[in-house]
Amino acid sequence: MTIVVRYFASARAAAGVDEEKVQLPSGASVADAVSELRRLHPEGLPRVLDAVSYLLDGVAVRDLGRVLVDGAELDVLPPFAGG
C-alpha cells in the first residue's frame, strides 16, 4: 500500500521534503510507518520524530498501533511554540 506523509516545520527541514509517498506492506500501522520514516531519513528526522504528534487523515493519532489503509495521509507535526 502507499500512504502520503506530509511534514511540517522542523520535520520538513529534517526530511528535506514537504511530502512524500511511502510504500508499506498491507496491514502496516502508524508505528510501522514511523519506523520506515526513520529508515528513509536517518540523519535528522529520527530525533525530530521523538517529539512529534501525528494526524491520520486529519484526526489526531493517540495509538501508534492504528492500522493504515492505502491512500492514507499521515501528517508529522512537531511541537509548535506560540501564544
mmCIF file of N, CA and C in Angstrom:
data_model
loop_
_atom_site.group_PDB
_atom_site.id
_atom_site.type_symbol
_atom_site.label_atom_id
_atom_site.label_comp_id
_atom_site.label_asym_id
_atom_site.label_seq_id
_atom_site.Cartn_x
_atom_site.Cartn_y
_atom_site.Cartn_z
ATOM 1 N N MET A 1 0.845 -1.169 0.000
ATOM 2 C CA MET A 1 0.000 0.000 0.000
ATOM 3 C C MET A 1 0.889 1.230 0.000
ATOM 4 N N THR A 2 0.304 2.340 -0.392
ATOM 5 C CA THR A 2 1.019 3.614 -0.433
ATOM 6 C C THR A 2 0.286 4.617 0.432
ATOM 7 N N ILE A 3 1.039 5.316 1.295
ATOM 8 C CA ILE A 3 0.476 6.420 2.071
ATOM 9 C C ILE A 3 1.216 7.693 1.697
ATOM 10 N N VAL A 4 0.598 8.815 1.987
ATOM 11 C CA VAL A 4 1.238 10.109 1.781
ATOM 12 C C VAL A 4 1.605 10.663 3.145
ATOM 13 N N VAL A 5 2.879 11.021 3.301
ATOM 14 C CA VAL A 5 3.354 11.613 4.543
ATOM 15 C C VAL A 5 3.634 13.082 4.271
ATOM 16 N N ARG A 6 3.037 13.951 5.087
ATOM 17 C CA ARG A 6 3.264 15.388 4.966
ATOM 18 C C ARG A 6 4.018 15.859 6.200
ATOM 19 N N TYR A 7 5.079 16.625 5.959
ATOM 20 C CA TYR A 7 5.931 17.117 7.036
ATOM 21 C C TYR A 7 5.706 18.604 7.250
ATOM 22 N N PHE A 8 5.771 19.038 8.502
ATOM 23 C CA PHE A 8 5.591 20.438 8.835
ATOM 24 C C PHE A 8 6.755 20.928 9.698
ATOM 25 N N ALA A 9 7.099 22.211 9.535
ATOM 26 C CA ALA A 9 8.100 22.912 10.355
ATOM 27 C C ALA A 9 9.425 22.135 10.415
ATOM 28 N N SER A 10 9.910 21.856 11.616
ATOM 29 C CA SER A 10 11.222 21.209 11.756
ATOM 30 C C SER A 10 11.245 19.802 11.164
ATOM 31 N N ALA A 11 10.107 19.131 11.112
ATOM 32 C CA ALA A 11 10.057 17.804 10.479
ATOM 33 C C ALA A 11 10.315 17.941 8.979
ATOM 34 N N ARG A 12 9.775 18.991 8.364
ATOM 35 C CA ARG A 12 10.003 19.239 6.943
ATOM 36 C C ARG A 12 11.490 19.523 6.700
ATOM 37 N N ALA A 13 12.075 20.325 7.551
ATOM 38 C CA ALA A 13 13.502 20.628 7.402
ATOM 39 C C ALA A 13 14.356 19.368 7.563
ATOM 40 N N ALA A 14 14.014 18.525 8.515
ATOM 41 C CA ALA A 14 14.794 17.308 8.761
ATOM 42 C C ALA A 14 14.633 16.290 7.640
ATOM 43 N N ALA A 15 13.433 16.189 7.072
ATOM 44 C CA ALA A 15 13.191 15.231 5.996
ATOM 45 C C ALA A 15 13.693 15.752 4.655
ATOM 46 N N GLY A 16 13.726 17.080 4.511
ATOM 47 C CA GLY A 16 14.177 17.674 3.260
ATOM 48 C C GLY A 16 13.112 17.714 2.174
ATOM 49 N N VAL A 17 11.882 17.366 2.522
ATOM 50 C CA VAL A 17 10.768 17.398 1.574
ATOM 51 C C VAL A 17 9.499 17.841 2.315
ATOM 52 N N ASP A 18 8.550 18.388 1.550
ATOM 53 C CA ASP A 18 7.259 18.768 2.134
ATOM 54 C C ASP A 18 6.375 17.546 2.356
ATOM 55 N N GLU A 19 6.408 16.647 1.371
ATOM 56 C CA GLU A 19 5.625 15.424 1.467
ATOM 57 C C GLU A 19 6.250 14.355 0.585
ATOM 58 N N GLU A 20 5.883 13.123 0.869
ATOM 59 C CA GLU A 20 6.379 12.009 0.062
ATOM 60 C C GLU A 20 5.409 10.851 0.164
ATOM 61 N N LYS A 21 5.459 9.999 -0.853
ATOM 62 C CA LYS A 21 4.695 8.760 -0.840
ATOM 63 C C LYS A 21 5.592 7.676 -0.273
ATOM 64 N N VAL A 22 5.035 6.890 0.630
ATOM 65 C CA VAL A 22 5.788 5.841 1.308
ATOM 66 C C VAL A 22 5.072 4.511 1.081
ATOM 67 N N GLN A 23 5.825 3.517 0.646
ATOM 68 C CA GLN A 23 5.304 2.166 0.426
ATOM 69 C C GLN A 23 5.422 1.365 1.717
ATOM 70 N N LEU A 24 4.327 0.732 2.102
ATOM 71 C CA LEU A 24 4.301 -0.105 3.295
ATOM 72 C C LEU A 24 3.533 -1.378 2.979
ATOM 73 N N PRO A 25 3.806 -2.447 3.718
ATOM 74 C CA PRO A 25 3.029 -3.675 3.491
ATOM 75 C C PRO A 25 1.593 -3.505 3.960
ATOM 76 N N SER A 26 0.703 -4.244 3.369
ATOM 77 C CA SER A 26 -0.694 -4.243 3.779
ATOM 78 C C SER A 26 -0.782 -4.579 5.260
ATOM 79 N N GLY A 27 -1.635 -3.874 5.980
ATOM 80 C CA GLY A 27 -1.795 -4.117 7.408
ATOM 81 C C GLY A 27 -0.816 -3.367 8.281
ATOM 82 N N ALA A 28 0.019 -2.502 7.683
ATOM 83 C CA ALA A 28 1.007 -1.741 8.456
ATOM 84 C C ALA A 28 0.301 -0.739 9.365
ATOM 85 N N SER A 29 0.956 -0.441 10.472
ATOM 86 C CA SER A 29 0.427 0.506 11.451
ATOM 87 C C SER A 29 1.146 1.844 11.343
ATOM 88 N N VAL A 30 0.661 2.815 12.098
ATOM 89 C CA VAL A 30 1.344 4.105 12.179
ATOM 90 C C VAL A 30 2.766 3.886 12.690
ATOM 91 N N ALA A 31 2.954 3.021 13.664
ATOM 92 C CA ALA A 31 4.299 2.730 14.182
ATOM 93 C C ALA A 31 5.201 2.173 13.086
ATOM 94 N N ASP A 32 4.663 1.331 12.216
ATOM 95 C CA ASP A 32 5.448 0.806 11.096
ATOM 96 C C ASP A 32 5.850 1.929 10.153
ATOM 97 N N ALA A 33 4.933 2.859 9.916
ATOM 98 C CA ALA A 33 5.239 3.996 9.050
ATOM 99 C C ALA A 33 6.341 4.849 9.660
ATOM 100 N N VAL A 34 6.267 5.083 10.960
ATOM 101 C CA VAL A 34 7.292 5.878 11.640
ATOM 102 C C VAL A 34 8.651 5.188 11.536
ATOM 103 N N SER A 35 8.686 3.889 11.691
ATOM 104 C CA SER A 35 9.941 3.139 11.535
ATOM 105 C C SER A 35 10.511 3.311 10.133
ATOM 106 N N GLU A 36 9.641 3.283 9.144
ATOM 107 C CA GLU A 36 10.084 3.462 7.764
ATOM 108 C C GLU A 36 10.597 4.887 7.540
ATOM 109 N N LEU A 37 9.968 5.871 8.149
ATOM 110 C CA LEU A 37 10.448 7.251 8.030
ATOM 111 C C LEU A 37 11.831 7.396 8.655
ATOM 112 N N ARG A 38 12.052 6.746 9.771
ATOM 113 C CA ARG A 38 13.384 6.771 10.399
ATOM 114 C C ARG A 38 14.431 6.149 9.463
ATOM 115 N N ARG A 39 14.051 5.081 8.779
ATOM 116 C CA ARG A 39 14.973 4.420 7.867
ATOM 117 C C ARG A 39 15.242 5.278 6.635
ATOM 118 N N LEU A 40 14.215 5.933 6.116
ATOM 119 C CA LEU A 40 14.370 6.743 4.912
ATOM 120 C C LEU A 40 15.179 8.016 5.134
ATOM 121 N N HIS A 41 15.112 8.561 6.346
ATOM 122 C CA HIS A 41 15.774 9.840 6.653
ATOM 123 C C HIS A 41 16.581 9.710 7.944
ATOM 124 N N PRO A 42 17.667 8.935 7.916
ATOM 125 C CA PRO A 42 18.380 8.612 9.155
ATOM 126 C C PRO A 42 19.172 9.767 9.774
ATOM 127 N N GLU A 43 19.422 10.809 9.027
ATOM 128 C CA GLU A 43 20.276 11.877 9.553
ATOM 129 C C GLU A 43 19.598 12.717 10.637
ATOM 130 N N GLY A 44 18.573 13.468 10.301
ATOM 131 C CA GLY A 44 17.979 14.377 11.271
ATOM 132 C C GLY A 44 16.579 14.030 11.723
ATOM 133 N N LEU A 45 15.860 13.257 10.922
ATOM 134 C CA LEU A 45 14.453 13.024 11.229
ATOM 135 C C LEU A 45 14.210 12.172 12.474
ATOM 136 N N PRO A 46 15.001 11.137 12.752
ATOM 137 C CA PRO A 46 14.701 10.334 13.950
ATOM 138 C C PRO A 46 14.623 11.157 15.232
ATOM 139 N N ARG A 47 15.484 12.133 15.387
ATOM 140 C CA ARG A 47 15.471 12.978 16.589
ATOM 141 C C ARG A 47 14.174 13.788 16.650
ATOM 142 N N VAL A 48 13.749 14.310 15.512
ATOM 143 C CA VAL A 48 12.511 15.085 15.453
ATOM 144 C C VAL A 48 11.303 14.188 15.734
ATOM 145 N N LEU A 49 11.316 12.969 15.206
ATOM 146 C CA LEU A 49 10.185 12.059 15.383
ATOM 147 C C LEU A 49 9.936 11.704 16.849
ATOM 148 N N ASP A 50 10.966 11.857 17.687
ATOM 149 C CA ASP A 50 10.801 11.564 19.110
ATOM 150 C C ASP A 50 9.879 12.560 19.813
ATOM 151 N N ALA A 51 9.646 13.730 19.177
ATOM 152 C CA ALA A 51 8.868 14.777 19.844
ATOM 153 C C ALA A 51 7.604 15.189 19.094
ATOM 154 N N VAL A 52 7.269 14.508 18.016
ATOM 155 C CA VAL A 52 6.147 14.956 17.184
ATOM 156 C C VAL A 52 4.821 14.315 17.583
ATOM 157 N N SER A 53 3.762 14.854 17.003
ATOM 158 C CA SER A 53 2.459 14.198 17.054
ATOM 159 C C SER A 53 2.040 13.947 15.612
ATOM 160 N N TYR A 54 1.026 13.126 15.452
ATOM 161 C CA TYR A 54 0.602 12.714 14.112
ATOM 162 C C TYR A 54 -0.887 12.943 13.935
ATOM 163 N N LEU A 55 -1.238 13.285 12.713
ATOM 164 C CA LEU A 55 -2.631 13.297 12.291
ATOM 165 C C LEU A 55 -2.762 12.251 11.199
ATOM 166 N N LEU A 56 -3.771 11.428 11.290
ATOM 167 C CA LEU A 56 -4.055 10.436 10.262
ATOM 168 C C LEU A 56 -5.374 10.813 9.619
ATOM 169 N N ASP A 57 -5.294 11.209 8.357
ATOM 170 C CA ASP A 57 -6.470 11.697 7.639
ATOM 171 C C ASP A 57 -7.190 12.784 8.429
ATOM 172 N N GLY A 58 -6.401 13.676 9.033
ATOM 173 C CA GLY A 58 -6.943 14.836 9.734
ATOM 174 C C GLY A 58 -7.348 14.613 11.168
ATOM 175 N N VAL A 59 -7.158 13.410 11.692
ATOM 176 C CA VAL A 59 -7.556 13.084 13.065
ATOM 177 C C VAL A 59 -6.309 12.747 13.878
ATOM 178 N N ALA A 60 -6.206 13.321 15.078
ATOM 179 C CA ALA A 60 -5.051 13.070 15.944
ATOM 180 C C ALA A 60 -4.899 11.581 16.231
ATOM 181 N N VAL A 61 -3.672 11.115 16.182
ATOM 182 C CA VAL A 61 -3.360 9.708 16.450
ATOM 183 C C VAL A 61 -2.898 9.576 17.895
ATOM 184 N N ARG A 62 -3.603 8.799 18.658
ATOM 185 C CA ARG A 62 -3.212 8.512 20.049
ATOM 186 C C ARG A 62 -2.575 7.128 20.160
ATOM 187 N N ASP A 63 -2.943 6.235 19.255
ATOM 188 C CA ASP A 63 -2.490 4.843 19.278
ATOM 189 C C ASP A 63 -1.660 4.572 18.028
ATOM 190 N N LEU A 64 -0.335 4.445 18.195
ATOM 191 C CA LEU A 64 0.541 4.201 17.050
ATOM 192 C C LEU A 64 0.334 2.811 16.457
ATOM 193 N N GLY A 65 -0.433 1.984 17.110
ATOM 194 C CA GLY A 65 -0.775 0.674 16.581
ATOM 195 C C GLY A 65 -1.927 0.712 15.586
ATOM 196 N N ARG A 66 -2.474 1.883 15.379
ATOM 197 C CA ARG A 66 -3.604 2.029 14.445
ATOM 198 C C ARG A 66 -3.184 1.597 13.045
ATOM 199 N N VAL A 67 -4.003 0.779 12.433
ATOM 200 C CA VAL A 67 -3.688 0.229 11.110
ATOM 201 C C VAL A 67 -3.990 1.267 10.036
ATOM 202 N N LEU A 68 -3.089 1.365 9.074
ATOM 203 C CA LEU A 68 -3.227 2.290 7.957
ATOM 204 C C LEU A 68 -3.962 1.630 6.799
ATOM 205 N N VAL A 69 -4.545 2.454 5.946
ATOM 206 C CA VAL A 69 -5.172 1.959 4.725
ATOM 207 C C VAL A 69 -4.488 2.616 3.539
ATOM 208 N N ASP A 70 -4.585 1.974 2.398
ATOM 209 C CA ASP A 70 -3.994 2.521 1.183
ATOM 210 C C ASP A 70 -4.536 3.921 0.920
ATOM 211 N N GLY A 71 -3.639 4.851 0.622
ATOM 212 C CA GLY A 71 -4.024 6.221 0.320
ATOM 213 C C GLY A 71 -4.155 7.130 1.526
ATOM 214 N N ALA A 72 -3.894 6.620 2.719
ATOM 215 C CA ALA A 72 -3.997 7.438 3.926
ATOM 216 C C ALA A 72 -2.993 8.592 3.880
ATOM 217 N N GLU A 73 -3.338 9.680 4.582
ATOM 218 C CA GLU A 73 -2.434 10.812 4.739
ATOM 219 C C GLU A 73 -2.001 10.896 6.193
ATOM 220 N N LEU A 74 -0.695 10.858 6.405
ATOM 221 C CA LEU A 74 -0.126 10.947 7.743
ATOM 222 C C LEU A 74 0.641 12.255 7.839
ATOM 223 N N ASP A 75 0.185 13.155 8.724
ATOM 224 C CA ASP A 75 0.858 14.423 8.937
ATOM 225 C C ASP A 75 1.779 14.312 10.136
ATOM 226 N N VAL A 76 3.001 14.829 9.976
ATOM 227 C CA VAL A 76 4.011 14.813 11.035
ATOM 228 C C VAL A 76 4.129 16.238 11.559
ATOM 229 N N LEU A 77 3.678 16.441 12.809
ATOM 230 C CA LEU A 77 3.579 17.774 13.401
ATOM 231 C C LEU A 77 4.486 17.927 14.606
ATOM 232 N N PRO A 78 5.569 18.691 14.468
ATOM 233 C CA PRO A 78 6.410 18.964 15.628
ATOM 234 C C PRO A 78 5.673 19.867 16.604
ATOM 235 N N PRO A 79 6.153 19.941 17.842
ATOM 236 C CA PRO A 79 5.540 20.874 18.794
ATOM 237 C C PRO A 79 5.689 22.305 18.259
ATOM 238 N N PHE A 80 4.651 23.080 18.401
ATOM 239 C CA PHE A 80 4.680 24.473 17.950
ATOM 240 C C PHE A 80 4.715 25.388 19.170
ATOM 241 N N ALA A 81 5.550 26.397 19.094
ATOM 242 C CA ALA A 81 5.593 27.410 20.150
ATOM 243 C C ALA A 81 4.627 28.518 19.757
ATOM 244 N N GLY A 82 4.168 29.222 20.712
ATOM 245 C CA GLY A 82 3.291 30.344 20.397
ATOM 246 C C GLY A 82 2.432 30.711 21.581
ATOM 247 N N GLY A 83 1.613 31.682 21.366
ATOM 248 C CA GLY A 83 0.779 32.108 22.480
ATOM 249 C C GLY A 83 -0.413 32.851 22.023
#
